[in-house]
Coordinates of C-alpha atoms in Angstrom, one line a residue:
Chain A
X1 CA -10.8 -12.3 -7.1
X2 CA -12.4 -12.9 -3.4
X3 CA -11.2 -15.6 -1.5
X4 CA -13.1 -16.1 1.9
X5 CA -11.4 -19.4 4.3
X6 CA -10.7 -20.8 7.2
X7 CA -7.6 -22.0 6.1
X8 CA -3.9 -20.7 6.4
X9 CA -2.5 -19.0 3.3
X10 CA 0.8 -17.9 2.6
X11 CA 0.8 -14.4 1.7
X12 CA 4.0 -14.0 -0.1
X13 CA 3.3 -17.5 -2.3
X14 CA -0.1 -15.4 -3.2
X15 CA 2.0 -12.1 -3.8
X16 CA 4.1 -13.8 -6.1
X17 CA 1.6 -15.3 -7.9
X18 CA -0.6 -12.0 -8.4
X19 CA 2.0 -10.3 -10.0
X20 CA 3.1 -13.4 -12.1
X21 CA -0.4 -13.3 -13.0
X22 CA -0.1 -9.4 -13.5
X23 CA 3.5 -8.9 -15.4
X24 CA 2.6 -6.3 -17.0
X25 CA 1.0 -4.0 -14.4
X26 CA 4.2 -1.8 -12.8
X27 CA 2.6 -1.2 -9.7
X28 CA 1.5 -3.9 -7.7
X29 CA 0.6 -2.5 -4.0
X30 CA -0.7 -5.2 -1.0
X31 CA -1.7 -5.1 2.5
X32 CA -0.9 -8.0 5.1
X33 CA -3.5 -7.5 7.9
X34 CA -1.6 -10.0 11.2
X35 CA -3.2 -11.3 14.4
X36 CA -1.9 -9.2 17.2
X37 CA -1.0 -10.8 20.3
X38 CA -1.7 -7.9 22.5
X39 CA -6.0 -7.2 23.4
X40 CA -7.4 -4.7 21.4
X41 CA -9.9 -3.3 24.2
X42 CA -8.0 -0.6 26.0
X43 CA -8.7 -1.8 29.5
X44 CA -7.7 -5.2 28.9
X45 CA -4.3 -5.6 29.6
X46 CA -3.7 -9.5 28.6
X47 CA -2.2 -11.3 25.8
X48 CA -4.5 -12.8 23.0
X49 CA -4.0 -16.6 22.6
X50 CA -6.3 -17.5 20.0
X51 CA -8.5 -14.7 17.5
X52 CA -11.9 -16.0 16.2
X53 CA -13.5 -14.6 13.4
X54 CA -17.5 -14.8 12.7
X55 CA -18.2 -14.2 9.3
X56 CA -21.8 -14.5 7.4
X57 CA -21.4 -16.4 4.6
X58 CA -22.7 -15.7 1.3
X59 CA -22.6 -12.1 2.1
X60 CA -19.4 -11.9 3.1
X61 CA -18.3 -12.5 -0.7
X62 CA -21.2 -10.4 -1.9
X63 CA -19.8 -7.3 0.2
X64 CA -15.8 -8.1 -1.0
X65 CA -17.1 -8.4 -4.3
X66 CA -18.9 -4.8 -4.3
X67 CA -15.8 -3.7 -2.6
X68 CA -13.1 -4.4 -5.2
X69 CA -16.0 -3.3 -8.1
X70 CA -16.2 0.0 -6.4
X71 CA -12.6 -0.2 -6.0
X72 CA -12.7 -0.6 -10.2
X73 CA -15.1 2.1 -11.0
X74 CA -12.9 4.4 -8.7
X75 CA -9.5 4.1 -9.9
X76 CA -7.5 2.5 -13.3
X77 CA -6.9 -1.2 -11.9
X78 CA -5.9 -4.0 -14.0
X79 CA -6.5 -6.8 -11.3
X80 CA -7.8 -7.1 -7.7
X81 CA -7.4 -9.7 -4.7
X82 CA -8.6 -10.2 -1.4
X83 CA -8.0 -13.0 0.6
X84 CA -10.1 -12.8 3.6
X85 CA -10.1 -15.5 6.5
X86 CA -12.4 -16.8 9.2
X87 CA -12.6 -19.3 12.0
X88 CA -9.5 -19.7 14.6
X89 CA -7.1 -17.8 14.2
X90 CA -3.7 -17.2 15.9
X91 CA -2.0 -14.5 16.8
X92 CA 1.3 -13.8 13.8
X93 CA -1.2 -15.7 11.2
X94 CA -2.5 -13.6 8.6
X95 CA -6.1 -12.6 8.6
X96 CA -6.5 -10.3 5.5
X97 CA -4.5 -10.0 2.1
X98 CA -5.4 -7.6 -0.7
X99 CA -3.4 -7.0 -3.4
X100 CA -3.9 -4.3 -6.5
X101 CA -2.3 -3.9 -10.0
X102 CA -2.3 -0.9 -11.7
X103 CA 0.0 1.0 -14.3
X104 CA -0.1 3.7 -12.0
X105 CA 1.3 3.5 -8.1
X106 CA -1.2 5.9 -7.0
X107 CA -3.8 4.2 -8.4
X108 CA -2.7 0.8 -7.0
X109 CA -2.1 2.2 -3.4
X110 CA -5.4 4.4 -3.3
X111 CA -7.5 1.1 -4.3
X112 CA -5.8 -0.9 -1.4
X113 CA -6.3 1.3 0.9
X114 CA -9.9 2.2 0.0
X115 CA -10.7 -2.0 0.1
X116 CA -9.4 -1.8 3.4
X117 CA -11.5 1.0 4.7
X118 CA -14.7 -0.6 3.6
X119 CA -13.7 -3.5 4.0
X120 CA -13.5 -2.6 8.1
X121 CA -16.6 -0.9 8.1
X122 CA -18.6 -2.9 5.7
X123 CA -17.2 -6.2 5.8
X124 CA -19.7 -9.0 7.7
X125 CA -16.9 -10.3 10.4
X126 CA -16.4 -9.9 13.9
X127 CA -13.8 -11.1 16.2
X128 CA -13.5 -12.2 19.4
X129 CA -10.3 -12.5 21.4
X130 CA -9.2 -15.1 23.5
X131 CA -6.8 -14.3 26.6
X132 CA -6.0 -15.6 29.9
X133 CA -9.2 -13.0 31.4
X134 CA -11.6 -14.8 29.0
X135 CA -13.3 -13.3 25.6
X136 CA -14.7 -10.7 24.7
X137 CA -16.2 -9.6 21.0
X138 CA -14.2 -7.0 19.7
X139 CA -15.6 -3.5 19.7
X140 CA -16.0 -1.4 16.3
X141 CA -14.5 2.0 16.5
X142 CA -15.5 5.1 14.9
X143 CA -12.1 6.2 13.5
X144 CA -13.0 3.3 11.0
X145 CA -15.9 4.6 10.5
X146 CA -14.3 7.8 9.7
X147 CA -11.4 6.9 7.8
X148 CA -14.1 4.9 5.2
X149 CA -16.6 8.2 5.1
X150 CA -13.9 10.1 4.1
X151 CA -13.1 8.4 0.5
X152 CA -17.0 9.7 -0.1
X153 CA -15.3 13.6 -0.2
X154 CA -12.0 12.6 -1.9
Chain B
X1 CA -46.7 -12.3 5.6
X2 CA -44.9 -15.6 4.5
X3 CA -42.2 -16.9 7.0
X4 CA -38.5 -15.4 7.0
X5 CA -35.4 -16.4 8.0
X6 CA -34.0 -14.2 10.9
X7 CA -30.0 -14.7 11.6
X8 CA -28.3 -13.9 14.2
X9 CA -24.2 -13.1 14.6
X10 CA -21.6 -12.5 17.3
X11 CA -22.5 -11.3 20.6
X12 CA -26.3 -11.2 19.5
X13 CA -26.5 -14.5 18.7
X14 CA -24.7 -15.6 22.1
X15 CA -27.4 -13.8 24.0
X16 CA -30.1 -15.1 21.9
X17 CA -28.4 -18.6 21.8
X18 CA -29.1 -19.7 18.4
X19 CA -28.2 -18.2 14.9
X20 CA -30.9 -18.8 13.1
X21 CA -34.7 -19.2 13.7
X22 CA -37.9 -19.1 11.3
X23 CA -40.5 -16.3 12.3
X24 CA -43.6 -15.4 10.6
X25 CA -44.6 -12.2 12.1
X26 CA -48.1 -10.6 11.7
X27 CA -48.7 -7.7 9.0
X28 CA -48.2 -4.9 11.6
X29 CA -44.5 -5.7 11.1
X30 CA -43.8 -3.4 8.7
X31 CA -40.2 -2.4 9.0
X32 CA -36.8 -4.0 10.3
X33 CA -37.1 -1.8 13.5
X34 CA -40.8 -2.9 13.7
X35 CA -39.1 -6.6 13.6
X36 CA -36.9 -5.6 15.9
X37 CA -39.6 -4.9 18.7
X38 CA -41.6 -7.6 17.8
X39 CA -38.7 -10.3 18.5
X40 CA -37.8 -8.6 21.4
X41 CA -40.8 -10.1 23.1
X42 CA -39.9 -13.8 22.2
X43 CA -37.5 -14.6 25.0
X44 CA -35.3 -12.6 28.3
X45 CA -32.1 -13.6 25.7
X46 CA -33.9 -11.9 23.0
X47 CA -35.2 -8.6 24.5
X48 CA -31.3 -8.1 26.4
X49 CA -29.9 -8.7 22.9
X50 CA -32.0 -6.4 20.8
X51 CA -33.0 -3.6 23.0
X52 CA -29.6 -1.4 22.1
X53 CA -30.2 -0.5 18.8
X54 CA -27.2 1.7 18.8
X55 CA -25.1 -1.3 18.9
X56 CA -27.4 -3.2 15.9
X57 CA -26.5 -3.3 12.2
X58 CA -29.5 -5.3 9.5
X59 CA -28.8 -6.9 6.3
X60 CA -32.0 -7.7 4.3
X61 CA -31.2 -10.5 2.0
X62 CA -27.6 -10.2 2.5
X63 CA -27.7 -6.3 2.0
X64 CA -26.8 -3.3 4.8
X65 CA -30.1 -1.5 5.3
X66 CA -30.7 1.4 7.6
X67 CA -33.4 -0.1 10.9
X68 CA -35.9 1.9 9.7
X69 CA -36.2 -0.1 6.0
X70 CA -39.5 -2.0 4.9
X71 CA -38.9 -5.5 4.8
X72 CA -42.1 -6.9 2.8
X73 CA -40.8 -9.1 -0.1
X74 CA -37.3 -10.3 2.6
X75 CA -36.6 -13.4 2.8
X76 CA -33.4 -13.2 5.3
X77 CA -33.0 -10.9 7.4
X78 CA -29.9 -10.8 9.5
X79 CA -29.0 -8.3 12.9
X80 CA -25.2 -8.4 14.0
X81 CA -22.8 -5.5 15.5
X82 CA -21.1 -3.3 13.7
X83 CA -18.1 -5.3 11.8
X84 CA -15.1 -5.5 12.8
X85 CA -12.6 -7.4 10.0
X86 CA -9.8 -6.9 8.3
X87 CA -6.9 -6.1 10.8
X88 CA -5.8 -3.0 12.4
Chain C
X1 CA 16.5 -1.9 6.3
X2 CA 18.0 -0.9 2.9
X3 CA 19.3 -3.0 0.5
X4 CA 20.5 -1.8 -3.1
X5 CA 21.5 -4.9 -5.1
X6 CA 22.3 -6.3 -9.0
X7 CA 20.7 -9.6 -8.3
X8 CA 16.9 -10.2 -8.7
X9 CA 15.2 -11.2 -5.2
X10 CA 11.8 -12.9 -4.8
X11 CA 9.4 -10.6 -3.7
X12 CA 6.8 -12.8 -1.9
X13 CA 10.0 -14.2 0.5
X14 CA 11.3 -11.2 0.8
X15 CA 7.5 -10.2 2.4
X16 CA 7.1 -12.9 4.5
X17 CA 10.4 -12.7 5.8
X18 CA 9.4 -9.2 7.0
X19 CA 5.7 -10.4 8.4
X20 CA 7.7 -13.0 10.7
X21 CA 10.3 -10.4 11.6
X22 CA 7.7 -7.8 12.6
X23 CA 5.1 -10.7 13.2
X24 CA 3.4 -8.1 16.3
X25 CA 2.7 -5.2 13.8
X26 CA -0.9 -5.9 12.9
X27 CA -0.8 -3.4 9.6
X28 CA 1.9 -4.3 6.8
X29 CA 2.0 -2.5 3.5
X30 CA 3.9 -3.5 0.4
X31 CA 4.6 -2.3 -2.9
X32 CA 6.2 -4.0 -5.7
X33 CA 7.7 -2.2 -8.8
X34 CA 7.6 -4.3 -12.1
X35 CA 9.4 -3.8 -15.2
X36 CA 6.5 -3.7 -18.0
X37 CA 7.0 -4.8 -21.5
X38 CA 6.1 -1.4 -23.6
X39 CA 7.9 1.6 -23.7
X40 CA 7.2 4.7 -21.1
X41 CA 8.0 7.6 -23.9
X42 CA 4.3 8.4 -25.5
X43 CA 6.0 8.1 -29.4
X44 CA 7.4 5.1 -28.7
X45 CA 5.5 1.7 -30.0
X46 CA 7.8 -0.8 -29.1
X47 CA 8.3 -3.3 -26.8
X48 CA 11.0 -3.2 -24.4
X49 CA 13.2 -6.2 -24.4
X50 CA 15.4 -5.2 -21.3
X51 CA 15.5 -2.3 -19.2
X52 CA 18.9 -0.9 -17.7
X53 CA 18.9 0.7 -14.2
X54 CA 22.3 2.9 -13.5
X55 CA 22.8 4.3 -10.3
X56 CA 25.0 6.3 -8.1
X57 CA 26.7 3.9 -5.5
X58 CA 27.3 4.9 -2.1
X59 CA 24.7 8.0 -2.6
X60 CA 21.7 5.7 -3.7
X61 CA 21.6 3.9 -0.4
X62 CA 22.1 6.9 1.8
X63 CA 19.5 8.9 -0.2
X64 CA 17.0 5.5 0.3
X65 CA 18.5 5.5 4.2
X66 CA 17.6 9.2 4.7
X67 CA 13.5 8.9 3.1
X68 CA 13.5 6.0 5.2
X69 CA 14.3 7.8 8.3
X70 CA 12.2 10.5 7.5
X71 CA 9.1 7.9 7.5
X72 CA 9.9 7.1 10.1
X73 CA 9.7 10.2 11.3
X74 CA 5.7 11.1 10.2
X75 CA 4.5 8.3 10.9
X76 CA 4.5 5.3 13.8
X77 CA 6.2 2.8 12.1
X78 CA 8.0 -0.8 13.8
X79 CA 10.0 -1.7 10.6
X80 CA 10.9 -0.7 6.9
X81 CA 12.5 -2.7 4.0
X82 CA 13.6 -0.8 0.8
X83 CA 14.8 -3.5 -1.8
X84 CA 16.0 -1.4 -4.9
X85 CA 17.5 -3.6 -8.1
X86 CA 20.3 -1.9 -11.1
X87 CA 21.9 -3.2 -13.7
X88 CA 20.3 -5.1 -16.4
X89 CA 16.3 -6.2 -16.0
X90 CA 13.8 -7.8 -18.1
X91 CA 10.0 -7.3 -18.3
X92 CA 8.1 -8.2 -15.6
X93 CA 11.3 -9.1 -13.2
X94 CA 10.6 -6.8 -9.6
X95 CA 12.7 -3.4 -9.6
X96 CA 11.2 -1.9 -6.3
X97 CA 10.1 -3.4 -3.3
X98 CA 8.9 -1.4 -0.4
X99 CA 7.5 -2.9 3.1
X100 CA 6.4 -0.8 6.3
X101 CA 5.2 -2.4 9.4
X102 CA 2.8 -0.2 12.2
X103 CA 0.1 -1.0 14.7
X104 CA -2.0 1.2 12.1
X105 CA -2.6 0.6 8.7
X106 CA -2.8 4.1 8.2
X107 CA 1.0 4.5 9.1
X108 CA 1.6 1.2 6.9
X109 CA 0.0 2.7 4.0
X110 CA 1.1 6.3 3.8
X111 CA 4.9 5.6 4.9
X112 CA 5.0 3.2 2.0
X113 CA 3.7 5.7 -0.8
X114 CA 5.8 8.2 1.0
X115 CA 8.8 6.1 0.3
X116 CA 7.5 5.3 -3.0
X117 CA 6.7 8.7 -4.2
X118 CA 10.1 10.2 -2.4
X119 CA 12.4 7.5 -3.7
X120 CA 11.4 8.1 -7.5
X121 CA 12.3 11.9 -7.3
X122 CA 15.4 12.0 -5.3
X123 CA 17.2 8.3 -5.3
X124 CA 19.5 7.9 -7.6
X125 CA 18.8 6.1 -10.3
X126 CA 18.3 6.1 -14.1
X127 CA 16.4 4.0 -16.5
X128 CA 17.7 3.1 -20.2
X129 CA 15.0 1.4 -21.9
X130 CA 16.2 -1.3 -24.5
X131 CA 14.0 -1.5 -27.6
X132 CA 13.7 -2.5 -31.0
X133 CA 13.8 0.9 -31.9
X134 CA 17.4 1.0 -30.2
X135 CA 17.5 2.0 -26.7
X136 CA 16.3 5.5 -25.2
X137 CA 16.8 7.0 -21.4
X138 CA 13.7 7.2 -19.7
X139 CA 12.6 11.0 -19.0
X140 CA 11.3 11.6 -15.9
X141 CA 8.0 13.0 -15.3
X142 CA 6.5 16.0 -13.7
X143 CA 3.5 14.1 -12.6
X144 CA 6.3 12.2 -10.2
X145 CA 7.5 15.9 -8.4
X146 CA 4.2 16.8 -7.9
X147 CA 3.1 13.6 -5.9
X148 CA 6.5 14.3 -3.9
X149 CA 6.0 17.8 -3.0
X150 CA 2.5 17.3 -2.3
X151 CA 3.5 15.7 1.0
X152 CA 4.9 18.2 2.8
X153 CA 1.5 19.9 2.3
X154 CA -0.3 16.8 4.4
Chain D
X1 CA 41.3 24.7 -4.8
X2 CA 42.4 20.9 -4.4
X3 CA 41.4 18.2 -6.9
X4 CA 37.8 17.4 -7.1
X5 CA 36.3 14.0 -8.1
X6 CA 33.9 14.5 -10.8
X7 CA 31.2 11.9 -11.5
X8 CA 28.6 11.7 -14.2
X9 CA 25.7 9.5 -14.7
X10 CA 23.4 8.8 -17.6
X11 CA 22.8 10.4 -20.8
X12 CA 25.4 12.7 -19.3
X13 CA 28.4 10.3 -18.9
X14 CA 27.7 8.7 -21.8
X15 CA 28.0 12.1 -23.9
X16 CA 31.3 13.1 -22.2
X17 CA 32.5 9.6 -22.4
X18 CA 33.9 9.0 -19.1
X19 CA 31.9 8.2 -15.6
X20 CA 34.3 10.2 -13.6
X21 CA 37.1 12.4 -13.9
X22 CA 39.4 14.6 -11.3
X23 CA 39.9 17.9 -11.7
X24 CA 41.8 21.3 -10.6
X25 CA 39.4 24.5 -11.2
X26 CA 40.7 27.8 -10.5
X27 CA 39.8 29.7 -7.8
X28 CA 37.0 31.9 -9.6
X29 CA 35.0 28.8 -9.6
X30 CA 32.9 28.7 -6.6
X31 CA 29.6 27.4 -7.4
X32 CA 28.4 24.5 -8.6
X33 CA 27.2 26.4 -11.8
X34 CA 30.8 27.9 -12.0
X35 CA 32.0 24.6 -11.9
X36 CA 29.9 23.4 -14.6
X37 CA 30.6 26.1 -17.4
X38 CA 34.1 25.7 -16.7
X39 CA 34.1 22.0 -17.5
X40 CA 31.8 22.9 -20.5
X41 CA 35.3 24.3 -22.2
X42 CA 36.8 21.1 -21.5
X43 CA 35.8 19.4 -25.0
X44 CA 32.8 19.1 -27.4
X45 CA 31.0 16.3 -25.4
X46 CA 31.4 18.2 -22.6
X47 CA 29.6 21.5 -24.3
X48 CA 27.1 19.6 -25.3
X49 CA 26.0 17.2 -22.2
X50 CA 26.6 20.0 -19.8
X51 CA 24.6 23.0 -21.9
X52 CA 20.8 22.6 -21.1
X53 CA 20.8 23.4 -17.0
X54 CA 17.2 22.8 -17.0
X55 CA 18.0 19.0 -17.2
X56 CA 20.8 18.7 -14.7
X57 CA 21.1 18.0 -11.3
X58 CA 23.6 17.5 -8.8
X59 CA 25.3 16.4 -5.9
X60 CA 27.9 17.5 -3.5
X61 CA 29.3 14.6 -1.4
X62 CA 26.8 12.3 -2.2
X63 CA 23.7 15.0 -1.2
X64 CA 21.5 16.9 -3.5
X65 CA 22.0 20.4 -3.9
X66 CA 21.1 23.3 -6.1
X67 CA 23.4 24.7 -9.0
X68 CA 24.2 28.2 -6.9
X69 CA 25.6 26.3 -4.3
X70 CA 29.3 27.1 -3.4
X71 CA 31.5 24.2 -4.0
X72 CA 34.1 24.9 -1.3
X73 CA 35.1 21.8 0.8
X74 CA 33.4 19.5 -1.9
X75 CA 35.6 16.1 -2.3
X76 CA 33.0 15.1 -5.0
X77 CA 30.8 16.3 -7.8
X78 CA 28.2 14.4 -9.2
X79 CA 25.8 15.8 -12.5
X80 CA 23.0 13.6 -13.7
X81 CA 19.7 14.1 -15.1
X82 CA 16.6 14.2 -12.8
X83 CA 16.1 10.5 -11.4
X84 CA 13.8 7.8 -13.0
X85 CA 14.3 5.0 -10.4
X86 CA 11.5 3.1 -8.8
X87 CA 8.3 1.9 -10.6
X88 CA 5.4 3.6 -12.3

């Protein structure tokens, strides 16, 4: 399932309810992405007060949903969630959840980690960060771009 | 060619100042890089916020495309920066 | 932090109560092991109906201690939670949970397979499986030494 | 050589019937293996949970180790089968 708000959501009540959902799958692997409060530019030297995250809607879901299929083709999945949000965020708040169940671990942690990867490289948000010098857009960087390319030769 | 919806997002559409606008531009628009150029010339905020195409992603009807697509039969086209989601 | 226990836990509190400890780590990886309902042996048809976990006290948390620390170790990690149940379980109740907390979701991501894959060849532990059929010991799998070995090739 | 704490775990213990038990070796025993066909004589259920090496594994003060390893110093023995902890 795709989820894409502005709203707060509590990871762990979502956790819980994906594997209630899921009893049967033994491996259940998630990833918690968190507003840092440090900048992410490596001149700046302030402290991020408030996160906002740009998002196009309509294909936003369209490019999570081709995400977690390609996730599905890849790997032996029995259920998939991504909880992605947008709008002001603050820094401790949780941006991103995705959760995977599998019967397998490695299957569950491979499809995680894959969403993730596309999901940074592919994903229509951007973020700008707020701090006592102003804001700035965050930049993309290539090790992203890397890290998703590389699934392509696993 | 009929009228499509160009969006903007992020810093593109701060220098452009609006997100969205309605062009209809003539046939010798051809591709999204062609589209490119071609907007370029509408405003100073457009032209400093589309001349580094290194820095510009497309989505033609809410689908990545390379700059050099065609975009006859689009009916939203959208230029941003390269994403930058998720979390760390 | 390692924590061998009888009792069942909730795993979503247990997660966000690491997200607020750590709440500066931007990358937080999970997994969550789940008793399932059928039995792991390839001639058996049953169900399982409860699932016994023995273990070696005193050794079990100083083997979980020392994968731990050698996560540690590999990778850039701010924090690391092993949760590990024995005694009696029943399907779908959480065995296994694992959090890691980095700057990196790499980090977060392999440390927490790492501990994962290192835990189910070298902490232990032994499964009984209650069926039916009567109840069977739970034979452990080749598949499980390879993924473990296979990472001090990385 | 002093008393030794012996501990077993599993299919093991539950084949010789006790989790633990202390015992006195004599001095030709000085590896783990050594130790292990000397308990063998010990009774039946011994024999026959301690037989098949290929299925047992074991640890000296609470660390793994492999069955040629000398036992001297040990305080405690543990055999058991190879783990099965954690989740699929």
């Amino acid at each position: 399932m795709i989820r894409v708000r502005q709203k707060p959501f509590d990871p762990g009540d979502e956790i819980n309810a994906f594997c209630t959902h899921n009893a049967n799958s033994g491996a259940i692997a998630t990833f918690i992405g968190q507003v840092r409060d440090y900048v992410s530019s490596e001149s700046g030297t302030g402290s991020v007060s408030e996160l906002i995250l740009e998002h196009y809607p309509g294909m936003t879901e369209k490019e999570l949903a081709r995400i977690a299929d390609e996730a599905a083709s890849r790997w032996s999945l029995d259920d998939t969630l991504v909880i992605h949000r947008f709008g002001p965020l603050t820094p401790s708040e949780a941006i991103v959840l995705v959760c995977t169940a599998s019967a397998h671990r490695g299957d569950a942690f491979s499809a995680c980690e894959f969403i993730m990867d596309w999901l940074k490289t592919s994903a229509p948000f951007w973020k700008k960060e707020v701090s006592p010098d102003g804001s700035e857009w965050v930049e993309a960087r290539e090790s992203d771009d890397h890290r998703a390319a590389e699934w392509n030769a696993k | 060619m009929p009228a499509i919806d160009v969006l903007y997002f992020a810093w593109i559409k701060e220098k452009i100042g609006v997100g969205q606008e309605q062009v209809s531009p003539p046939g010798t628009v051809k591709t999204v890089s062609d589209l490119l150029d071609w907007l370029a010339d509408r405003s100073a905020g457009h032209r400093s916020a589309l001349s580094d195409r290194a820095r510009i992603r497309a989505a033609l009807d809410q689908t990545h495309v390379p700059l050099d697509s065609p975009i006859e039969g689009a009916g939203e086209i959208a230029f941003f920066p390269p994403v930058t989601g998720g979390a760390s």
